[in-house]
Short mmCIF file of C-alpha atoms in Angstrom, two decimals:
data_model
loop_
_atom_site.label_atom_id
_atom_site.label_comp_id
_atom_site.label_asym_id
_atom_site.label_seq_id
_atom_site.Cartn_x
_atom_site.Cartn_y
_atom_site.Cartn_z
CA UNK I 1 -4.95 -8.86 -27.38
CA UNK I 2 -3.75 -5.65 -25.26
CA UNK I 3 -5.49 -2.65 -27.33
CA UNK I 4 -2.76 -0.72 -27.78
CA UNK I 5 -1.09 -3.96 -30.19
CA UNK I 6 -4.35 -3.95 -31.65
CA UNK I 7 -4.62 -0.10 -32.36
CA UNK I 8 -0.82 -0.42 -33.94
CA UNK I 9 -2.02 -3.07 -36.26
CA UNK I 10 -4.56 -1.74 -37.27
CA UNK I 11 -2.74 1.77 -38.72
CA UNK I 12 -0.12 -0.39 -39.91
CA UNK I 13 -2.75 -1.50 -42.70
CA UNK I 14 -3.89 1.84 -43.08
CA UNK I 15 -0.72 3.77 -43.40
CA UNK I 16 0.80 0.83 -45.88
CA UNK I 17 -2.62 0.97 -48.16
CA UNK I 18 -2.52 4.84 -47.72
CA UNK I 19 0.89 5.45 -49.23
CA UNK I 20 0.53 2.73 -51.81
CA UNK I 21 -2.60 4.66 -53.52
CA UNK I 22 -1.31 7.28 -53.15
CA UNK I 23 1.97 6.66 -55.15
CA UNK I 24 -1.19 5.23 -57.50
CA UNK I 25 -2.57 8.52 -57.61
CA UNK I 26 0.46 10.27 -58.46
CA UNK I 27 2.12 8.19 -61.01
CA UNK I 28 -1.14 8.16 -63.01
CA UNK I 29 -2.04 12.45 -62.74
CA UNK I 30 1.37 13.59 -62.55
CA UNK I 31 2.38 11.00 -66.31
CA UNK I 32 -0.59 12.75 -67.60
CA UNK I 33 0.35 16.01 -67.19
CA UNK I 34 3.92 15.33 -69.02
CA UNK I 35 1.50 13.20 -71.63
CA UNK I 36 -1.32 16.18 -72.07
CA UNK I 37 0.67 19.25 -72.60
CA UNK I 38 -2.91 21.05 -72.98
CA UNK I 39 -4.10 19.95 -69.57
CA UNK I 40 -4.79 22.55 -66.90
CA UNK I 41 -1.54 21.92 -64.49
CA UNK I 42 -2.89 24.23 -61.80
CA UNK I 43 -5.98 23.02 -61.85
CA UNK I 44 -5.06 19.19 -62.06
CA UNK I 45 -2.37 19.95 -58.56
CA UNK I 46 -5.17 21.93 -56.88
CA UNK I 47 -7.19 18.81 -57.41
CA UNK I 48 -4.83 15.96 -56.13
CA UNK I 49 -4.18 18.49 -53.48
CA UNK I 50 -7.96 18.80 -52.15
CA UNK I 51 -8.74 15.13 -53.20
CA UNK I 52 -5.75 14.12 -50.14
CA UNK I 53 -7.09 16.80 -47.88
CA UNK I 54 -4.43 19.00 -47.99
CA UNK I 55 -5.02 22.63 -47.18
CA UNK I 56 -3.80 25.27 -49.83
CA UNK I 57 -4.22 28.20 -50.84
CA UNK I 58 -3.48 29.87 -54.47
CA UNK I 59 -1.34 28.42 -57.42
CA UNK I 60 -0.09 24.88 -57.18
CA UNK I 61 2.70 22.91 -59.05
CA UNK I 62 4.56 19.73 -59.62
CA UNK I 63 7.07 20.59 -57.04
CA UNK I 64 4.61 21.28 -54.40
CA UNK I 65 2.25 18.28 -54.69
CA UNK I 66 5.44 16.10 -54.52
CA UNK I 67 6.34 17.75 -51.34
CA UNK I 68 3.17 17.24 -49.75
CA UNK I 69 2.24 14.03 -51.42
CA UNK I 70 5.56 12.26 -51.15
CA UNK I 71 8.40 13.48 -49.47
CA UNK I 72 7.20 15.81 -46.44
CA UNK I 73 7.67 12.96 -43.59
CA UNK I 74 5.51 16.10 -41.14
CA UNK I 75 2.93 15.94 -43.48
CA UNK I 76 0.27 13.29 -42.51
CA UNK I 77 -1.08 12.77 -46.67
CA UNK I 78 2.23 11.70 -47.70
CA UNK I 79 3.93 8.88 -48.34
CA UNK I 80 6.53 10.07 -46.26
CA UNK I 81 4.65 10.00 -43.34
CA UNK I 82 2.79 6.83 -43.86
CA UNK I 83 5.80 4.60 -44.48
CA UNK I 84 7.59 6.35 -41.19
CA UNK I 85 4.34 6.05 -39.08
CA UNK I 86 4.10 2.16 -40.25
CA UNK I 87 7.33 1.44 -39.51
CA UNK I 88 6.61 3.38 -35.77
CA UNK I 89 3.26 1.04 -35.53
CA UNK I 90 5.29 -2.40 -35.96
CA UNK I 91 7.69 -1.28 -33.20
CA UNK I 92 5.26 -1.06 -31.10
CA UNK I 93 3.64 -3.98 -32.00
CA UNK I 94 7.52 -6.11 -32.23
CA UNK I 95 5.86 -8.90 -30.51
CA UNK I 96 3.42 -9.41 -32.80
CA UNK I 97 4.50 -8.81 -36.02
CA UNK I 98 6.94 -11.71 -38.06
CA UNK I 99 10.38 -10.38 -37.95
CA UNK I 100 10.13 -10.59 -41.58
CA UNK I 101 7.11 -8.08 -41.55
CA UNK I 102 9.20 -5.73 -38.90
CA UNK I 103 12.29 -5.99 -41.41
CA UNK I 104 10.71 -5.12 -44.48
CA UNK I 105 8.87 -2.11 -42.64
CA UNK I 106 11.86 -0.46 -41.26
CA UNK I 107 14.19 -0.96 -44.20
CA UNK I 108 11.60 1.08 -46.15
CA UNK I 109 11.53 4.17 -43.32
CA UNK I 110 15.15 3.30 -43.45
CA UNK I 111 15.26 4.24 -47.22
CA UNK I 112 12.15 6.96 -46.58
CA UNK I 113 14.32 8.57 -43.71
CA UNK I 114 17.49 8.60 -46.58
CA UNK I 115 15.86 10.88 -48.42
CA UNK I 116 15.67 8.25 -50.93
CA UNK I 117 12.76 9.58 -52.16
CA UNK I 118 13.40 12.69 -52.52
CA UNK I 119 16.20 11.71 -54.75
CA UNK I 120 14.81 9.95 -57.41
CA UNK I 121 13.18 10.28 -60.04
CA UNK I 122 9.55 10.88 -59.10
CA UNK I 123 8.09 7.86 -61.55
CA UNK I 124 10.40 5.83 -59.69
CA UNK I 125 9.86 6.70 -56.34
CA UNK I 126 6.27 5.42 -57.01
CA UNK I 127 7.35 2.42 -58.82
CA UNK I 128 9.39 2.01 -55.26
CA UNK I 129 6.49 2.42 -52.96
CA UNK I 130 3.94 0.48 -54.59
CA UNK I 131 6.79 -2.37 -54.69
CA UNK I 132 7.49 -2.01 -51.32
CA UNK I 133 3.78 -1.63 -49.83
CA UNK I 134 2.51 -4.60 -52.12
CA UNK I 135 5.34 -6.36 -50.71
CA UNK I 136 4.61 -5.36 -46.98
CA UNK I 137 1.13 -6.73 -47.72
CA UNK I 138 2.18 -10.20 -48.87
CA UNK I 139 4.28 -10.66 -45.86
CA UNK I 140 1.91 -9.81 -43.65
CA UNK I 141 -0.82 -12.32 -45.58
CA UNK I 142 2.24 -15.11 -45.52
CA UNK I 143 4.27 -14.63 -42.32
CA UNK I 144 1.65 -13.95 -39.59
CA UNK I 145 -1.48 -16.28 -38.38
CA UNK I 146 -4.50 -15.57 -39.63
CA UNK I 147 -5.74 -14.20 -35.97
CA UNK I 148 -6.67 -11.41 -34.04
CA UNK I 149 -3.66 -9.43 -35.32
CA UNK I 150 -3.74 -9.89 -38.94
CA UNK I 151 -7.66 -9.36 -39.09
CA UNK I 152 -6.78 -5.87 -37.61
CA UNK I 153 -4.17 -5.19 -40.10
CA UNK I 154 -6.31 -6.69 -43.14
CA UNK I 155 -9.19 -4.52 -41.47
CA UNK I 156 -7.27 -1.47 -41.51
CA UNK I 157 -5.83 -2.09 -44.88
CA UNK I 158 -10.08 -2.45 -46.17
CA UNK I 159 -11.20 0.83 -44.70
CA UNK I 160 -8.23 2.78 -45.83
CA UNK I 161 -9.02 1.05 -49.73
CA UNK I 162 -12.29 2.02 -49.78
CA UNK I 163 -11.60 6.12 -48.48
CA UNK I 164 -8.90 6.38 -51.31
CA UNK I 165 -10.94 4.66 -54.15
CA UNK I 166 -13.93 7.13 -53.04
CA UNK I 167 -11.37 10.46 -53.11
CA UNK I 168 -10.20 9.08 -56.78
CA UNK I 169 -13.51 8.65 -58.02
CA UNK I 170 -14.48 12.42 -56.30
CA UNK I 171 -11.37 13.55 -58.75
CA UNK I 172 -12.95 12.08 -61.37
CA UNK I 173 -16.48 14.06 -60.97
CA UNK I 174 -14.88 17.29 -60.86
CA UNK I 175 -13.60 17.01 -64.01
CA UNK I 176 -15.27 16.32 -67.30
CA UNK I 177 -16.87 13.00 -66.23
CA UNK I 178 -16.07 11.83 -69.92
CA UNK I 179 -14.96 8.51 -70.47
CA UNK I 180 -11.38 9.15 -70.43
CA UNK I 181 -11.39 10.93 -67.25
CA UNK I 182 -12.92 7.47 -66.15
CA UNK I 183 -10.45 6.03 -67.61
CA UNK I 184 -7.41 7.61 -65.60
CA UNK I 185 -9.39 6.94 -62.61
CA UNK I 186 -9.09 3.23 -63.75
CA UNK I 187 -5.43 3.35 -64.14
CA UNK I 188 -5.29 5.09 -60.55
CA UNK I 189 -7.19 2.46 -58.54
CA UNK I 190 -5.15 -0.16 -60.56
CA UNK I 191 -8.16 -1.60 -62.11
CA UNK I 192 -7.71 -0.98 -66.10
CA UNK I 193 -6.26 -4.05 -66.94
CA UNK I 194 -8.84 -5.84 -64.84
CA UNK I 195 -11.60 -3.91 -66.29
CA UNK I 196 -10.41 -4.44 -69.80
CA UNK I 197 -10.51 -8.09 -69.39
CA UNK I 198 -14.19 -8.20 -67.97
CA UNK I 199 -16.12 -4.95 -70.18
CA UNK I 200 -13.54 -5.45 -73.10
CA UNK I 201 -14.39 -2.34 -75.45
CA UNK I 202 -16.59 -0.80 -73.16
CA UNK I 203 -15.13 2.74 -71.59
CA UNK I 204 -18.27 4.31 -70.90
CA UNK I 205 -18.43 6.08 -67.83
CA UNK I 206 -21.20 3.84 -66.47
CA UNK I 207 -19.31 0.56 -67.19
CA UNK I 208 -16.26 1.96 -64.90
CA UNK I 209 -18.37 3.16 -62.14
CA UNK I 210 -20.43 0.17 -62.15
CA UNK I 211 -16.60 -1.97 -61.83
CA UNK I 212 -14.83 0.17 -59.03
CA UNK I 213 -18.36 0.59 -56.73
CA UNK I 214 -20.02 -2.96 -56.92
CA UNK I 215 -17.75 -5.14 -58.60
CA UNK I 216 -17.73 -8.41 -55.92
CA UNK I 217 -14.14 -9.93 -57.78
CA UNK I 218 -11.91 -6.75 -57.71
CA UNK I 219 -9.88 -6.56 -54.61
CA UNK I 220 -9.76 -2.87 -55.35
CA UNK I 221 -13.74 -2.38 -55.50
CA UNK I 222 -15.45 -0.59 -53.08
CA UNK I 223 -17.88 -3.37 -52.51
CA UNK I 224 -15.14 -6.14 -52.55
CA UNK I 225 -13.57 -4.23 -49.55
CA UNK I 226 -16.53 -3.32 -47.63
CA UNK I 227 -17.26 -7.04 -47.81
CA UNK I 228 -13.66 -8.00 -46.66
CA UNK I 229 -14.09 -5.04 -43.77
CA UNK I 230 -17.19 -6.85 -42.31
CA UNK I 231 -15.67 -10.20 -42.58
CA UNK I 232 -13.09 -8.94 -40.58
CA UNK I 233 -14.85 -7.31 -37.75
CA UNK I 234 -17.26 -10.32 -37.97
CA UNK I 235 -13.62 -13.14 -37.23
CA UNK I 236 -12.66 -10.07 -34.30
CA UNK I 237 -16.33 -10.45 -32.72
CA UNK I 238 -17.89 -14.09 -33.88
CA UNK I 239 -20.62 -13.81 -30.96
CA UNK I 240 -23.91 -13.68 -32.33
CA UNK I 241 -27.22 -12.06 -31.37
CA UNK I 242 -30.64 -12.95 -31.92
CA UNK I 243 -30.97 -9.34 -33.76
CA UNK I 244 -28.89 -7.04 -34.91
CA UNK I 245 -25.53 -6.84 -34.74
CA UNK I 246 -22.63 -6.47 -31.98
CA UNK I 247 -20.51 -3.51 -32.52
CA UNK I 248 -21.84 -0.22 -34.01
CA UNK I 249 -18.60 -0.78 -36.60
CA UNK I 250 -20.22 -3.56 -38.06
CA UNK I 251 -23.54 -1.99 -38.40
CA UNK I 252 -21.84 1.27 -40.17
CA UNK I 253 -19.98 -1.46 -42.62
CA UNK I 254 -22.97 -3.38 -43.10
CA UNK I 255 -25.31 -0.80 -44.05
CA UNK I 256 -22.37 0.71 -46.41
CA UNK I 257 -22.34 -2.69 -47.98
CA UNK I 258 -26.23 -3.15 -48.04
CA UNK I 259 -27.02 0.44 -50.00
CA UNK I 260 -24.35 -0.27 -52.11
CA UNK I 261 -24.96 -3.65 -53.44
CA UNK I 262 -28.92 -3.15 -53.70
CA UNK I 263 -28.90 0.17 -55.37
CA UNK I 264 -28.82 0.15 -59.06
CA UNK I 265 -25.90 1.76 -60.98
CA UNK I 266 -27.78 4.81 -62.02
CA UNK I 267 -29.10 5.64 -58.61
CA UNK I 268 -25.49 5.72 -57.63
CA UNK I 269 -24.31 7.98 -60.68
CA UNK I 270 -27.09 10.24 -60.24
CA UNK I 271 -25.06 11.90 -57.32
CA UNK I 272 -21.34 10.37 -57.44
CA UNK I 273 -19.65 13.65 -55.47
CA UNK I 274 -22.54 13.31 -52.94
CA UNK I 275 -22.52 9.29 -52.69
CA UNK I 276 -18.43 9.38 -52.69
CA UNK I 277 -18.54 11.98 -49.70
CA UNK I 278 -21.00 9.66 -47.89
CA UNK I 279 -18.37 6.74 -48.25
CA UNK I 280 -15.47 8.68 -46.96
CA UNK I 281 -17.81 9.39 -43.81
CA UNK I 282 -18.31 5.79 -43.72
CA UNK I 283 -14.89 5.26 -42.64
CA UNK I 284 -14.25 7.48 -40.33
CA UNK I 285 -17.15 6.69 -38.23
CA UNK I 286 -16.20 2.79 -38.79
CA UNK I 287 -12.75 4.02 -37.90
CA UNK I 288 -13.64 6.02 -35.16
CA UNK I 289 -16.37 2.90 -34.02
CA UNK I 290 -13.38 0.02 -34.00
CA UNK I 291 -11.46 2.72 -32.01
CA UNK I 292 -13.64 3.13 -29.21
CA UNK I 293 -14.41 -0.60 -28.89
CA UNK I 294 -10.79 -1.85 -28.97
CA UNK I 295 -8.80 0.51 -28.62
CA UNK I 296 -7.63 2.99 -25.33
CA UNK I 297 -6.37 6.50 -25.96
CA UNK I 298 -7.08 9.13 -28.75
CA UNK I 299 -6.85 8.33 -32.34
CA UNK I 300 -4.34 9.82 -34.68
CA UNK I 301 -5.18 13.29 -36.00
CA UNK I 302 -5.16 12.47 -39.59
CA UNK I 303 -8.68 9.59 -38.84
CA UNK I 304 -10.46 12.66 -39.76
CA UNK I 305 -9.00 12.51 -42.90
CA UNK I 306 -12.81 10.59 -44.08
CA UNK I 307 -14.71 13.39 -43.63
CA UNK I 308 -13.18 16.12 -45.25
#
């Protein structure tokens, strides 16, 4: 496969998973704020703010997270962006992707470069994207063959899961910690109704943790994806060696997945902010690893996104 089809794939699943949590992300904080009329609304749009790596400085409201969370199509942590930049990955990729793929990408930009967005109602705008995304992701699991090209999409999708669960869970430790803090995070990653049904009246903060870091069911998990990221780049590059491994992407994956599954629950909660920050590095030195192995030419500005 010609790298450049390979490098568009591969951001397609990134940009698609990117603007779906983050329509996750601001359904859930921004419903809270109408819902908690004592919460801190500065402090709560400062925090969404940092958590998508979005430089600003004093006082922040409603109106401006929305602007650079959803609608700003020039500002790489929105959805904006991500559904326009997907849309500009599968056209350069036509020959790849299923024409039913390619048409459900660009009649979302389509809608994105409406200012459909823009004009709704914000709840709905979410309730839009994570339609639309979840729906880009089924076509692309159901239309295409399960070969080179999907594995970079599905790989791209992975690392992009497991940077956004780590940012929501760094939310989470800058706040109170308490177990309904853990609880919104829940609702966020779209894991409470999961969680519900597997820890039942358990909310404690450990329980939640223990379900978005290690739990090997959830799709959403950070060690469900890390597992489905290193399947991946094992179907892209089945050669095997005697020792080690080929590809320094698949060593940064597998030693992600190693510490994470071996380490006890407490060991991991002793430093969350510290052990989050060390994911989000993760990816972008997988990122930036896949990049210079199959792919020519710079990488987007906003890879470095993982280690802010």
């Amino acid at each position: 496969m010609l790298s450049r089809i390979a490098e568009s794939l591969f951001w397609i699943g990134r940009y698609i998973e990117r603007a779906e949590a983050t329509a996750r992300i601001l359904d859930v904080h921004l419903q809270l704020l109408v819902e908690d009329p004592v919460l801190d609304r500065d402090a709560t749009c400062q925090s969404l703010l940092a958590a998508m790596a979005v430089g600003h400085d004093g006082p922040a409201d409603v109106d401006e997270v929305l602007r650079y969370l959803l609608t700003d199509s020039q500002q790489p942590s929105a959805i904006a962006y991500a559904l326009t930049m997907a849309r500009d990955n599968a056209r350069r990729s036509r020959e790849i992707v299923s024409t039913e793929l390619w048409e459900a990408l660009n009649t979302t930009h389509l809608q994105v470069a409406d200012g459909q967005l823009a004009a709704m109602r914000p709840a709905d705008a979410f309730r839009l994207v994570r339609e639309r995304a979840n729906m880009i992701a089924a076509l692309a699991d159901n239309t295409q063959s399960h070969d080179d090209g999907w594995q970079f999409i599905r790989l791209g999708r992975m690392i992009e899961r497991v940077d956004m669960t780590a940012r929501v869970i760094l939310m989470t430790t800058y706040g109170t910690g308490s177990a309904a803090s853990w609880q919104v995070t829940l609702r966020a990653c779209g894991a409470a109704h999961a969680f519900t049904r597997i820890y039942r009246a358990s909310e404690s903060p450990r329980s939640a943790a223990e379900f978005l870091l290690q739990d090997r069911l959830f799709p959403r998990s950070v060690r469900y994806s890390l597992n489905e990221a290193a399947t991946c780049l094992e179907e892209l590059n089945p050669k095997q060696h005697r020792t080690g491994f080929s590809g320094d992407a698949r060593r940064i994956v597998g030693q992600a997945l190693a510490q994470l599954e071996y380490r006890s629950i407490s060991d991991l909660l002793g430093d969350v902010a510290r052990e989050m920050e060390s994911l989000q590095r993760v990816c972008a030195q997988a990122t930036e690893a896949v990049s210079k192995r199959y792919f020519e030419g710079a990488l987007p500005p906003e890879w470095i996104r993982g280690e802010s």
